[in-house]
Coordinates of C-alpha atoms in Angstrom, one line a residue:
M1034 CA 34.7 -10.6 -64.9
D1035 CA 33.4 -11.7 -68.4
R1036 CA 30.5 -10.3 -70.4
N1037 CA 28.0 -12.9 -69.2
N1038 CA 28.6 -12.0 -65.5
I1039 CA 28.2 -8.3 -66.3
L1040 CA 24.9 -9.0 -68.2
G1041 CA 23.7 -11.1 -65.3
F1042 CA 24.3 -8.4 -62.7
V1043 CA 22.5 -5.9 -65.0
F1044 CA 19.5 -8.1 -65.4
I1045 CA 19.3 -8.7 -61.6
F1046 CA 19.5 -5.0 -60.9
A1047 CA 16.8 -4.3 -63.5
I1048 CA 14.5 -6.9 -62.0
L1049 CA 15.0 -5.5 -58.4
A1050 CA 14.5 -1.9 -59.6
G1051 CA 11.3 -2.9 -61.5
S1052 CA 10.0 -4.8 -58.5
F1053 CA 10.5 -1.8 -56.2
W1054 CA 8.8 0.5 -58.7
L1055 CA 5.8 -1.9 -59.3
M1056 CA 5.3 -2.7 -55.6
K1057 CA 5.7 0.8 -54.2
P1058 CA 2.5 2.0 -52.3
S1059 CA 0.2 4.4 -54.0
Q1060 CA -0.6 7.8 -52.4
D1061 CA -3.9 6.5 -51.2
E1062 CA -2.2 3.6 -49.5
I1063 CA 0.3 5.9 -47.9
K1064 CA -2.5 8.1 -46.6
K1065 CA -4.4 5.2 -45.2
E1066 CA -1.3 3.9 -43.4
Q1067 CA -0.6 7.3 -41.9
Q1068 CA -4.2 7.5 -40.7
L1069 CA -3.9 4.1 -39.1
Q1070 CA -0.7 5.1 -37.2
D1071 CA -2.3 8.4 -36.1
S1072 CA -5.4 6.4 -34.8
I1073 CA -3.1 4.0 -32.9
K1074 CA -1.3 7.0 -31.3
R1075 CA -4.6 8.7 -30.4
A1076 CA -5.8 5.5 -28.8
K1077 CA -2.7 5.2 -26.7
D1078 CA -3.2 8.9 -25.6
G1079 CA -6.9 8.2 -24.7
L1080 CA -8.3 10.2 -27.5
A1081 CA -11.1 9.2 -29.9
P1082 CA -10.1 7.7 -33.3
I1083 CA -9.6 10.3 -36.1
S1084 CA -12.3 8.7 -38.2
D1085 CA -14.8 8.9 -35.4
S1086 CA -13.8 12.5 -34.7
L1087 CA -14.2 13.5 -38.4
K1088 CA -17.5 11.6 -38.6
A1089 CA -18.7 13.4 -35.5
V1090 CA -17.8 16.7 -37.1
K1091 CA -19.6 15.9 -40.3
E1092 CA -22.7 14.5 -38.6
T1093 CA -23.0 17.2 -35.9
P1094 CA -24.4 20.3 -37.5
K1095 CA -23.9 23.6 -35.8
V1096 CA -26.8 24.3 -33.5
A1097 CA -28.2 27.8 -33.5
D1098 CA -27.8 29.7 -30.3
S1099 CA -31.6 30.2 -30.0
V1100 CA -32.2 26.4 -30.3
L1101 CA -29.5 25.7 -27.7
L1102 CA -30.8 28.2 -25.2
A1103 CA -34.3 26.7 -25.6
Q1104 CA -33.1 23.3 -24.4
P1105 CA -33.2 22.3 -20.6
F1106 CA -30.3 24.0 -18.9
G1107 CA -29.5 25.5 -22.3
A1108 CA -28.0 28.7 -20.9
A1109 CA -25.7 26.7 -18.7
S1110 CA -24.4 24.6 -21.7
V1111 CA -22.0 27.4 -22.8
G1112 CA -19.7 29.6 -20.9
T1113 CA -16.1 30.4 -19.8
E1114 CA -14.5 28.5 -17.0
Q1115 CA -13.7 30.6 -14.0
I1116 CA -11.9 29.5 -10.8
V1117 CA -12.9 30.6 -7.3
T1118 CA -10.4 29.9 -4.5
I1119 CA -11.2 29.2 -0.9
E1120 CA -8.5 28.4 1.6
N1121 CA -7.5 28.1 5.2
E1122 CA -4.2 27.3 7.0
L1123 CA -4.1 23.7 5.6
L1124 CA -5.9 23.7 2.3
K1125 CA -6.1 25.7 -0.9
V1126 CA -9.3 24.6 -2.8
N1127 CA -10.0 25.7 -6.3
V1128 CA -13.6 25.5 -7.3
S1129 CA -14.4 25.6 -11.0
S1130 CA -17.5 27.2 -12.5
K1131 CA -17.6 24.3 -15.0
G1132 CA -19.4 21.6 -13.1
G1133 CA -19.4 23.7 -9.9
R1134 CA -16.9 21.1 -8.7
V1135 CA -13.7 21.1 -6.8
K1136 CA -11.1 21.2 -9.6
S1137 CA -8.0 20.9 -7.4
V1138 CA -6.8 20.8 -3.8
E1139 CA -3.4 21.9 -2.6
L1140 CA -2.2 20.7 0.8
K1141 CA -0.2 23.6 2.3
G1142 CA 3.1 22.6 3.9
E1143 CA 3.4 19.4 1.9
T1144 CA 5.4 18.7 -1.2
N1145 CA 5.8 16.0 -3.8
F1146 CA 9.0 13.9 -3.8
D1147 CA 10.6 16.4 -6.3
G1148 CA 9.9 19.4 -4.1
S1149 CA 6.9 20.7 -6.1
K1150 CA 3.6 21.7 -4.4
L1151 CA 1.5 18.8 -3.4
V1152 CA -1.9 18.8 -5.3
L1153 CA -4.2 15.9 -4.5
F1154 CA -5.9 16.1 -7.9
D1155 CA -6.1 18.6 -10.8
G1156 CA -7.2 18.8 -14.4
D1157 CA -10.1 17.8 -16.6
N1158 CA -9.5 14.1 -15.9
N1159 CA -11.3 14.7 -12.6
K1160 CA -15.1 14.6 -12.7
F1161 CA -17.8 15.2 -10.1
G1162 CA -21.5 15.9 -10.5
L1163 CA -25.1 14.8 -10.6
E1164 CA -26.7 12.9 -13.4
F1165 CA -30.4 12.7 -14.0
N1166 CA -33.0 12.7 -16.8
I1167 CA -35.5 15.4 -17.6
P1168 CA -37.8 15.3 -20.6
G1169 CA -35.7 16.1 -23.6
K1170 CA -32.3 15.8 -22.1
A1171 CA -29.9 13.7 -20.0
V1172 CA -28.4 16.2 -17.5
K1173 CA -24.7 15.9 -16.4
T1174 CA -23.9 18.8 -14.1
N1175 CA -20.1 18.2 -14.6
D1176 CA -20.5 19.5 -18.2
L1177 CA -22.6 22.6 -17.3
F1178 CA -21.6 26.0 -16.2
F1179 CA -22.4 27.3 -12.7
Q1180 CA -22.4 30.8 -11.5
A1181 CA -20.6 31.8 -8.3
Q1182 CA -22.8 33.5 -5.8
G1183 CA -19.9 35.3 -4.1
A1184 CA -16.1 35.6 -4.2
G1185 CA -13.3 33.5 -2.9
F1186 CA -12.1 33.8 0.7
T1187 CA -9.5 32.9 3.2
V1188 CA -10.4 31.8 6.8
A1189 CA -8.4 31.1 9.9
G1190 CA -8.8 29.9 13.4
Q1191 CA -12.5 29.4 14.4
D1192 CA -13.9 31.3 11.5
A1193 CA -15.9 29.6 8.7
K1194 CA -17.3 30.9 5.4
S1195 CA -19.3 29.5 2.5
L1196 CA -19.2 29.7 -1.2
T1197 CA -22.3 28.9 -3.3
M1198 CA -22.1 27.7 -7.0
R1199 CA -25.5 27.9 -8.7
L1200 CA -26.7 25.9 -11.8
S1201 CA -29.9 27.7 -13.0
Y1202 CA -32.7 26.2 -14.9
A1203 CA -35.0 29.1 -14.3
P1204 CA -35.1 31.9 -11.7
D1205 CA -37.1 29.7 -9.3
K1206 CA -35.5 26.4 -10.4
Y1207 CA -31.8 25.7 -9.7
I1208 CA -29.2 23.5 -8.0
D1209 CA -26.8 25.0 -5.5
Y1210 CA -23.5 23.5 -4.5
I1211 CA -22.6 25.0 -1.1
Y1212 CA -18.9 24.7 0.1
T1213 CA -18.2 25.6 3.7
L1214 CA -14.7 25.8 5.0
A1215 CA -13.5 26.5 8.5
G1216 CA -10.0 27.5 9.6
N1217 CA -7.3 24.9 10.5
N1218 CA -9.3 22.0 9.1
Y1219 CA -8.9 19.3 6.5
N1220 CA -12.7 19.1 6.0
V1221 CA -14.9 21.0 3.5
Q1222 CA -18.6 20.7 4.2
F1223 CA -20.5 20.2 0.9
D1224 CA -24.2 20.6 0.6
I1225 CA -26.3 20.1 -2.5
K1226 CA -29.6 22.0 -2.5
T1227 CA -32.1 21.5 -5.3
V1228 CA -35.0 24.1 -5.7
G1229 CA -37.9 23.3 -8.0
I1230 CA -36.0 20.5 -9.6
G1231 CA -38.0 17.5 -8.2
N1232 CA -40.9 17.7 -10.6
L1233 CA -38.6 18.1 -13.6
V1234 CA -37.0 14.7 -13.2
D1235 CA -38.3 12.1 -15.7
V1236 CA -41.0 10.1 -14.0
S1237 CA -39.8 6.9 -15.6
S1238 CA -36.4 7.1 -13.7
K1239 CA -37.1 9.1 -10.6
K1240 CA -33.5 8.8 -9.5
M1241 CA -30.4 10.9 -9.2
L1242 CA -26.9 9.6 -9.6
L1243 CA -23.6 10.9 -8.2
N1244 CA -20.6 10.4 -10.5
W1245 CA -17.1 10.9 -9.1
E1246 CA -14.0 10.1 -11.1
T1247 CA -10.4 11.1 -10.7
T1248 CA -6.9 10.2 -12.1
L1249 CA -4.2 10.4 -9.4
K1250 CA -0.7 11.6 -10.2
Q1251 CA 2.5 10.4 -8.7
K1252 CA 3.6 12.0 -5.4
E1253 CA 6.2 9.6 -4.1
R1254 CA 9.6 8.6 -5.4
N1255 CA 8.7 4.9 -5.7
A1256 CA 5.8 4.9 -8.1
K1257 CA 5.5 1.1 -8.0
S1258 CA 5.1 1.0 -4.2
E1259 CA 2.7 4.0 -4.4
R1260 CA 0.4 2.1 -6.8
E1261 CA 0.5 -1.0 -4.6
K1262 CA -0.7 1.0 -1.6
S1263 CA -3.4 3.0 -3.3
T1264 CA -7.1 1.9 -3.8
I1265 CA -10.7 2.8 -3.0
F1266 CA -11.9 2.3 0.6
Y1267 CA -15.5 2.4 1.7
K1268 CA -17.5 2.0 4.9
E1269 CA -20.7 -0.1 4.8
A1270 CA -23.9 0.7 6.9
D1271 CA -23.0 -2.0 9.4
G1272 CA -19.8 -0.2 10.2
S1273 CA -17.3 -2.5 8.5
V1274 CA -14.6 -0.9 6.3
D1275 CA -13.5 -2.7 3.2
H1276 CA -11.5 -1.8 0.0
L1277 CA -10.9 -2.8 -3.6
S1278 CA -7.8 -4.6 -4.7
E1279 CA -4.5 -2.7 -4.3
S1280 CA -2.6 -4.9 -6.7
S1281 CA -4.9 -5.2 -9.7
D1282 CA -7.8 -3.7 -11.5
E1283 CA -11.2 -4.3 -9.8
K1284 CA -14.8 -3.3 -10.2
E1285 CA -17.4 -4.0 -7.6
I1286 CA -21.1 -3.1 -6.9
I1287 CA -21.8 -2.7 -3.2
E1288 CA -25.3 -3.9 -2.3
E1289 CA -25.1 -2.4 1.2
K1290 CA -25.7 1.3 1.8
V1291 CA -22.3 3.0 2.1
S1292 CA -21.6 6.0 4.4
W1293 CA -18.3 7.1 2.9
I1294 CA -16.0 6.5 0.0
A1295 CA -12.3 7.2 0.1
F1296 CA -10.0 7.6 -2.9
K1297 CA -6.8 6.6 -1.1
Q1298 CA -3.3 7.3 -2.4
H1299 CA -0.3 6.0 -0.4
F1300 CA 0.0 8.9 2.0
F1301 CA -3.0 11.1 1.1
S1302 CA -6.7 10.5 0.8
T1303 CA -9.9 12.3 -0.4
V1304 CA -12.9 11.0 1.5
L1305 CA -16.5 11.8 0.6
T1306 CA -19.0 11.2 3.4
S1307 CA -22.8 11.3 3.0
K1308 CA -25.2 12.0 5.8
E1309 CA -28.0 10.1 3.9
G1310 CA -25.7 7.4 2.6
F1311 CA -24.8 6.2 -0.9
N1312 CA -27.2 3.6 -2.5
N1313 CA -25.8 0.7 -4.6
P1314 CA -22.4 2.3 -5.3
E1315 CA -20.4 1.0 -8.2
L1316 CA -16.7 1.3 -7.5
A1317 CA -13.8 0.8 -9.9
V1318 CA -10.0 1.1 -9.7
T1319 CA -7.8 0.9 -12.7
F1320 CA -4.0 0.6 -12.8
I1321 CA -2.2 3.1 -15.1
T1322 CA 1.5 2.4 -15.8
Q1323 CA 2.0 5.7 -17.6
D1324 CA 4.8 7.7 -16.1
S1325 CA 3.7 10.1 -13.3
I1326 CA 0.2 8.5 -13.2
V1327 CA -0.8 6.2 -10.3
K1328 CA -4.3 5.0 -10.8
N1329 CA -7.8 5.9 -12.0
Y1330 CA -10.7 5.8 -9.6
R1331 CA -14.4 5.8 -10.4
A1332 CA -17.5 5.8 -8.1
N1333 CA -21.1 6.0 -9.2
A1334 CA -23.9 5.9 -6.6
E1335 CA -27.6 6.6 -6.3
L1336 CA -28.8 9.3 -4.0
T1337 CA -32.0 9.0 -2.1
F1338 CA -34.5 10.8 -4.4
N1339 CA -36.8 13.3 -2.9
Q1340 CA -40.0 13.7 -5.0
Q1341 CA -40.6 17.1 -3.5
N1342 CA -39.6 20.1 -5.5
D1343 CA -36.9 21.1 -3.0
A1344 CA -34.3 18.7 -1.5
Q1345 CA -31.0 18.9 0.3
Y1346 CA -28.1 16.4 0.5
G1347 CA -25.4 16.7 3.1
F1348 CA -21.8 15.7 2.3
S1349 CA -18.4 16.4 3.6
F1350 CA -15.0 16.2 1.9
F1351 CA -11.8 15.2 3.8
F1352 CA -8.7 16.3 1.9
G1353 CA -5.7 15.3 4.0
P1354 CA -2.8 13.0 4.9
N1355 CA -3.0 9.4 5.9
K1356 CA -1.7 10.2 9.3
Y1357 CA -3.0 7.7 11.9
K1358 CA -3.4 10.3 14.6
T1359 CA -5.3 12.7 12.3
L1360 CA -7.6 10.0 10.8
K1361 CA -8.3 8.6 14.3
A1362 CA -9.3 12.1 15.5
E1363 CA -11.7 12.4 12.5
G1364 CA -13.6 9.3 13.7
N1365 CA -16.1 7.3 11.6
G1366 CA -13.5 4.6 11.0
F1367 CA -11.2 6.8 8.9
D1368 CA -8.1 5.3 10.6
K1369 CA -8.9 1.9 9.0
I1370 CA -7.7 3.4 5.7
I1371 CA -4.2 2.8 7.0
N1372 CA -3.0 -0.9 6.9
M1373 CA -1.7 -1.7 10.3
G1374 CA -1.5 -5.4 9.6
W1375 CA -3.8 -8.3 10.3
G1376 CA -4.5 -10.1 13.6
P1377 CA -1.7 -9.8 16.2
M1378 CA 0.4 -7.5 14.1
G1379 CA -2.5 -4.9 13.9
W1380 CA -3.1 -5.1 17.7
I1381 CA 0.7 -4.6 18.4
N1382 CA 0.8 -1.6 16.1
K1383 CA -2.4 0.1 17.3
F1384 CA -2.0 -0.5 21.0
I1385 CA 1.7 -0.6 21.6
T1386 CA 3.7 0.8 18.7
V1387 CA 1.6 3.8 17.9
P1388 CA 1.2 5.1 21.5
I1389 CA 5.0 4.7 22.1
F1390 CA 5.8 6.4 18.8
D1391 CA 3.4 9.3 19.5
F1392 CA 4.9 9.7 23.0
L1393 CA 8.5 9.9 21.6
D1394 CA 7.3 12.1 18.7
G1395 CA 6.2 14.7 21.3
F1396 CA 9.8 15.4 22.1
N1397 CA 10.4 16.8 18.6
M1398 CA 13.5 14.6 18.0
N1399 CA 14.8 13.5 14.6
Y1400 CA 12.9 10.5 13.5
G1401 CA 16.1 8.5 13.2
I1402 CA 16.6 9.0 17.0
V1403 CA 12.9 8.2 17.6
I1404 CA 13.3 4.8 15.7
L1405 CA 16.4 4.1 17.7
I1406 CA 14.7 4.7 21.1
L1407 CA 11.7 2.7 20.0
T1408 CA 13.9 -0.2 19.0
L1409 CA 15.8 -0.1 22.3
F1410 CA 12.5 -0.1 24.2
L1411 CA 11.1 -3.1 22.4
K1412 CA 14.4 -5.0 22.8
L1413 CA 14.3 -4.3 26.6
L1414 CA 10.7 -5.5 26.6
M1415 CA 11.7 -8.7 24.8
F1416 CA 14.9 -9.2 26.9
P1417 CA 13.4 -11.9 29.3
L1418 CA 12.4 -14.0 26.3
T1419 CA 15.7 -13.5 24.6
Y1420 CA 17.6 -14.5 27.8
K1421 CA 15.5 -17.6 28.1
S1422 CA 16.0 -18.5 24.5
Y1423 CA 19.8 -18.1 24.9
Q1424 CA 19.8 -20.3 28.0
S1425 CA 18.0 -23.1 26.1
M1426 CA 20.5 -22.8 23.3
G1427 CA 23.3 -23.0 25.9
K1428 CA 21.8 -26.3 27.2
M1429 CA 21.7 -27.7 23.6
R1430 CA 25.3 -26.6 23.1
V1431 CA 26.6 -28.5 26.1
L1432 CA 24.6 -31.5 25.2
K1433 CA 25.9 -31.6 21.7
P1434 CA 28.9 -34.0 22.5
Q1435 CA 26.5 -36.5 24.1
L1436 CA 24.1 -36.2 21.1
D1437 CA 27.0 -36.9 18.8
E1438 CA 27.9 -40.0 20.8
I1439 CA 24.3 -41.3 20.5
K1440 CA 24.3 -40.6 16.7
A1441 CA 27.7 -42.5 16.3
K1442 CA 26.4 -45.4 18.4
V1443 CA 23.0 -45.8 16.8
G1444 CA 23.9 -44.6 13.3
D1445 CA 21.7 -43.0 10.6
D1446 CA 20.0 -46.3 9.5
N1447 CA 17.5 -46.3 12.3
P1448 CA 16.1 -42.8 12.6
M1449 CA 13.3 -44.0 15.0
L1450 CA 15.8 -45.4 17.5
L1451 CA 18.0 -42.3 17.2
Q1452 CA 15.0 -40.1 18.0
Q1453 CA 14.1 -42.2 21.0
E1454 CA 17.6 -42.1 22.4
Q1455 CA 17.8 -38.3 21.9
M1456 CA 14.4 -37.8 23.6
K1457 CA 15.6 -40.0 26.4
L1458 CA 18.6 -37.8 26.9
Y1459 CA 16.5 -34.6 26.8
K1460 CA 14.2 -36.1 29.4
Q1461 CA 17.0 -37.1 31.7
A1462 CA 18.7 -33.7 31.4
G1463 CA 15.4 -31.8 31.7
V1464 CA 15.9 -29.9 28.4
N1465 CA 13.3 -28.9 25.9
P1466 CA 14.8 -29.0 22.4
L1467 CA 12.4 -26.3 21.3
G1468 CA 13.1 -24.0 24.3
G1469 CA 15.4 -21.8 22.2
C1470 CA 12.9 -21.5 19.4
L1471 CA 9.6 -20.7 21.2
P1472 CA 10.8 -17.4 22.7
L1473 CA 12.0 -16.3 19.2
L1474 CA 8.6 -17.3 17.8
L1475 CA 6.9 -15.1 20.3
Q1476 CA 9.0 -12.2 19.2
M1477 CA 8.1 -12.8 15.5
P1478 CA 4.7 -10.9 15.5
F1479 CA 6.6 -7.7 16.7
T1480 CA 9.1 -8.1 13.8
L1481 CA 6.3 -8.6 11.3
A1482 CA 4.2 -5.7 12.8
F1483 CA 6.9 -3.2 11.8
F1484 CA 6.7 -4.5 8.2
F1485 CA 3.3 -2.8 8.1
F1486 CA 4.0 0.1 10.4
F1487 CA 7.0 1.8 8.8
P1488 CA 5.9 1.7 5.1
N1489 CA 2.6 3.4 6.1
L1490 CA 4.0 5.8 8.6
F1491 CA 3.2 9.3 7.3
E1492 CA 5.5 11.0 9.8
L1493 CA 8.6 9.6 8.1
R1494 CA 7.6 11.2 4.7
G1495 CA 10.3 13.8 3.7
E1496 CA 12.2 13.3 6.9
S1497 CA 16.0 12.9 6.6
F1498 CA 18.5 11.1 8.7
L1499 CA 22.3 10.8 8.1
W1500 CA 22.6 10.2 4.3
V1501 CA 18.9 9.3 3.9
K1502 CA 16.9 12.1 2.4
D1503 CA 13.5 10.6 2.9
L1504 CA 12.9 7.8 5.5
S1505 CA 9.5 6.9 3.9
T1506 CA 11.2 5.6 0.7
Y1507 CA 14.4 3.8 -0.3
D1508 CA 17.8 5.5 -0.1
A1509 CA 19.7 5.1 -3.4
P1510 CA 23.3 6.3 -3.2
I1511 CA 24.0 3.8 -6.0
T1512 CA 21.9 3.9 -9.2
F1513 CA 22.3 2.2 -12.5
A1514 CA 20.4 1.1 -15.6
P1515 CA 17.7 -1.4 -14.7
I1516 CA 18.8 -5.1 -14.3
F1517 CA 15.8 -7.4 -14.0
G1518 CA 13.8 -4.4 -12.7
V1519 CA 16.4 -3.3 -10.1
D1520 CA 17.9 0.1 -10.7
H1521 CA 19.5 1.0 -7.4
I1522 CA 21.2 -0.3 -4.2
S1523 CA 20.0 0.8 -0.8
F1524 CA 22.9 1.3 1.5
M1525 CA 20.6 0.9 4.6
C1526 CA 19.5 -2.4 3.2
I1527 CA 23.2 -3.5 2.8
L1528 CA 23.9 -2.6 6.4
M1529 CA 20.9 -4.6 7.5
T1530 CA 21.9 -7.6 5.4
L1531 CA 25.5 -7.6 6.6
T1532 CA 24.5 -7.3 10.3
T1533 CA 22.1 -10.1 9.9
L1534 CA 24.7 -12.3 8.3
L1535 CA 27.1 -11.5 11.2
T1536 CA 24.5 -12.4 13.8
T1537 CA 23.8 -15.7 11.9
W1538 CA 27.6 -16.5 11.9
Y1539 CA 27.8 -15.8 15.6
N1540 CA 24.8 -18.0 16.4
N1541 CA 26.2 -20.9 14.4
S1542 CA 29.6 -20.6 16.0
T1543 CA 28.4 -20.5 19.6
S1544 CA 25.2 -22.6 19.6
G1545 CA 26.9 -25.9 18.5
A1546 CA 24.8 -26.1 15.3
V1547 CA 25.3 -29.2 13.3
N1548 CA 27.2 -29.0 10.1
N1549 CA 24.5 -29.7 7.6
Q1550 CA 22.5 -27.9 5.0
M1551 CA 20.1 -26.4 7.6
K1552 CA 23.0 -24.5 9.0
Y1553 CA 23.4 -22.5 5.8
I1554 CA 19.7 -21.4 5.5
G1555 CA 20.6 -18.6 8.0
Y1556 CA 23.0 -17.2 5.4
I1557 CA 20.7 -17.6 2.4
M1558 CA 17.6 -15.9 3.9
P1559 CA 19.3 -12.5 4.6
L1560 CA 20.5 -12.4 0.9
I1561 CA 16.9 -13.2 -0.3
F1562 CA 15.5 -10.4 2.0
F1563 CA 18.1 -8.0 0.6
F1564 CA 16.4 -8.2 -2.9
V1565 CA 13.0 -8.1 -1.3
L1566 CA 13.7 -5.1 1.0
N1567 CA 16.0 -3.1 -1.4
S1568 CA 13.0 -1.0 -2.5
F1569 CA 11.3 -0.7 0.8
P1570 CA 11.4 2.4 3.0
A1571 CA 14.8 3.3 4.5
G1572 CA 13.0 3.7 7.9
L1573 CA 12.0 0.0 7.8
N1574 CA 15.5 -1.2 6.8
Y1575 CA 17.0 1.2 9.5
Y1576 CA 14.8 -0.5 12.1
Y1577 CA 15.8 -4.0 11.0
F1578 CA 19.5 -2.9 11.0
L1579 CA 19.2 -1.5 14.5
S1580 CA 17.3 -4.7 15.6
A1581 CA 20.1 -6.9 14.2
V1582 CA 22.8 -4.8 15.8
L1583 CA 21.1 -4.9 19.2
T1584 CA 20.4 -8.7 18.9
F1585 CA 24.1 -9.3 18.2
L1586 CA 25.3 -7.2 21.1
T1587 CA 22.7 -8.8 23.4
Q1588 CA 23.9 -12.2 22.5
V1589 CA 27.5 -11.3 23.0
I1590 CA 26.8 -9.8 26.4
I1591 CA 24.6 -12.8 27.5
R1592 CA 27.3 -15.2 26.3
Q1593 CA 29.7 -13.7 28.8
F1594 CA 27.3 -14.5 31.7
V1595 CA 26.3 -18.0 30.6
N1596 CA 28.7 -20.5 31.9
D1597 CA 28.7 -23.8 30.0
D1598 CA 30.3 -25.7 32.9
K1599 CA 27.6 -24.6 35.3
I1600 CA 24.9 -25.5 32.8
L1601 CA 26.5 -29.0 32.3
A1602 CA 26.7 -29.4 36.1
S1603 CA 23.0 -28.6 36.4
I1604 CA 22.1 -31.0 33.6
E1605 CA 24.1 -33.8 35.3
A1606 CA 22.5 -33.1 38.6
N1607 CA 19.1 -33.3 37.0
K1608 CA 20.0 -36.7 35.5
K1609 CA 20.7 -38.1 38.9
K1610 CA 17.2 -37.1 40.2
P1611 CA 14.7 -39.9 40.6
Q1612 CA 12.4 -40.2 37.6
G1613 CA 9.3 -39.0 39.6
E1614 CA 11.0 -35.7 40.6
K1615 CA 11.7 -34.7 37.0
K1616 CA 9.2 -32.4 35.3
Q1617 CA 8.2 -33.2 31.8
S1618 CA 7.2 -30.4 29.4
S1619 CA 4.1 -30.8 27.3
F1620 CA 6.4 -31.0 24.3
Q1621 CA 8.2 -34.0 25.7
K1622 CA 5.0 -35.7 26.6
K1623 CA 3.6 -35.3 23.1
M1624 CA 6.9 -36.5 21.5
E1625 CA 6.9 -39.6 23.7
E1626 CA 3.3 -40.3 22.8
M1627 CA 4.0 -39.9 19.1
M1628 CA 7.0 -42.3 19.4
R1629 CA 4.8 -44.9 21.1
Q1630 CA 2.3 -44.7 18.3
Q1631 CA 5.0 -45.0 15.6
Q1632 CA 6.5 -48.0 17.4
A1633 CA 3.0 -49.7 17.6
A1634 CA 2.4 -49.0 13.9
Q1635 CA 5.8 -50.5 12.9
Q1636 CA 5.1 -53.6 15.0
N1637 CA 1.7 -54.1 13.4
K1638 CA 3.4 -53.9 9.9
K1639 CA 5.9 -56.6 10.9
K1640 CA 3.0 -58.9 11.9

């Protein structure tokens, strides 16, 4: 390397070093960037920006205690939070002195997917209270401190006790929250009593709002499925039950008076019922994809304002499981919180599946056995349709050689003539080409009904069977790093898929199916359903697996008793009957009429 090259490298190094030194950020710039990153982090955590926090600190002077106490409800603005616990055989309810609200509810005997205690809601993200204006202050009871007028308690059996939390304005002016709990019950009666408060409310507003907000934490293994089955339900004054979107954020103002509002999670709900009703409720549900968080719910509603000094509002909380039998017993349309399916699927589940399942459940068998017996019963119920379907397929099978002859004779160039000749053969033989499909279509609502039934069946939650630890969620003996969102393989889903493929192969090999692309759809669909059902509950895949196994065995057994020679002899005998003695199905009549119309249309075109 000569001297010029060396000098060149030295100059380049000097230029780069000088550029870095001249362009390096100042201490003020570094500080500003750090503040920006901190603000972004605080925003992601749901906290106020640092600048706003600092500004608030600078702009909010310390208020003297005497001035604070002189404000409306001033004495209740400061205090130390205390927890009072009331419980029975089913619930452990923690009532906080801050806001006088229910801070958390534990369902005894229930656990989260990880084995921890099941708490419906907990923490400061949950708000509940009244909001109203009085001269000089906007009052939010959720932020004020109540005083317990008694101690916590435990009740059982037919016993019932009450706890009163009091928010004082003056000795003769206060608001009472009265919680009454009876033994062996999921309900907590909740009464609000205002004494001497009516005249304090600002005359320009003369209304009282109820604000209820909560953030629900994950309780099931499949957080995605849990989010998709959680939303706000409500019952309107006319008795109809409706809900907000389960799959996206939604905000809605209900113009009808509402009798109850339910914050529904997949398998558990908190329902607030009002004797007087909620006026103009504003409901909102927000997706939260943060780990261990399901959704945020918010409900604001007007309470009927009583201008008298004293008023009382009657409410009731339901803290419990989304168990169809339990919700049905509660009445008031609570059972409609559970999605049983629409139309025929809902009727099948409510009037057939649920009664049979409850009957079998009374024998205290493992739920895997219950599902097996339920599947056997339904297959026996559907057996006449299955047998009729297989007979029709047998007729089509023995007619296949004659259909092939017609196709070879007519060719594919004249589809209209080919169809006419085929229909003529069907008519002579007395065969309905859709006879094998119609019975299967009649069974389809039952298959689809279980698609709603098992994923919402509370009884399967936490119940094990064979290698499956929890029938209410997917089994995952094989897990791996996510690939296109898939991070596991369900063995029950594999069994269901393989059995369905076996049944499809057997049908194609014995039914005389033509060798075309339609033949292979039966193989493609189970593979598609594998990816769809891989994350569905193991109980549902177990049912589909049993159904496929029983379908295969039924077809094998029926095949042994269906004699193709006898079927062919019957068809040939039917061909020899006079035309007037042959019965035509409605399908055949419609097909003949359609062909006549098509022939007439073609002749008109030729003219």
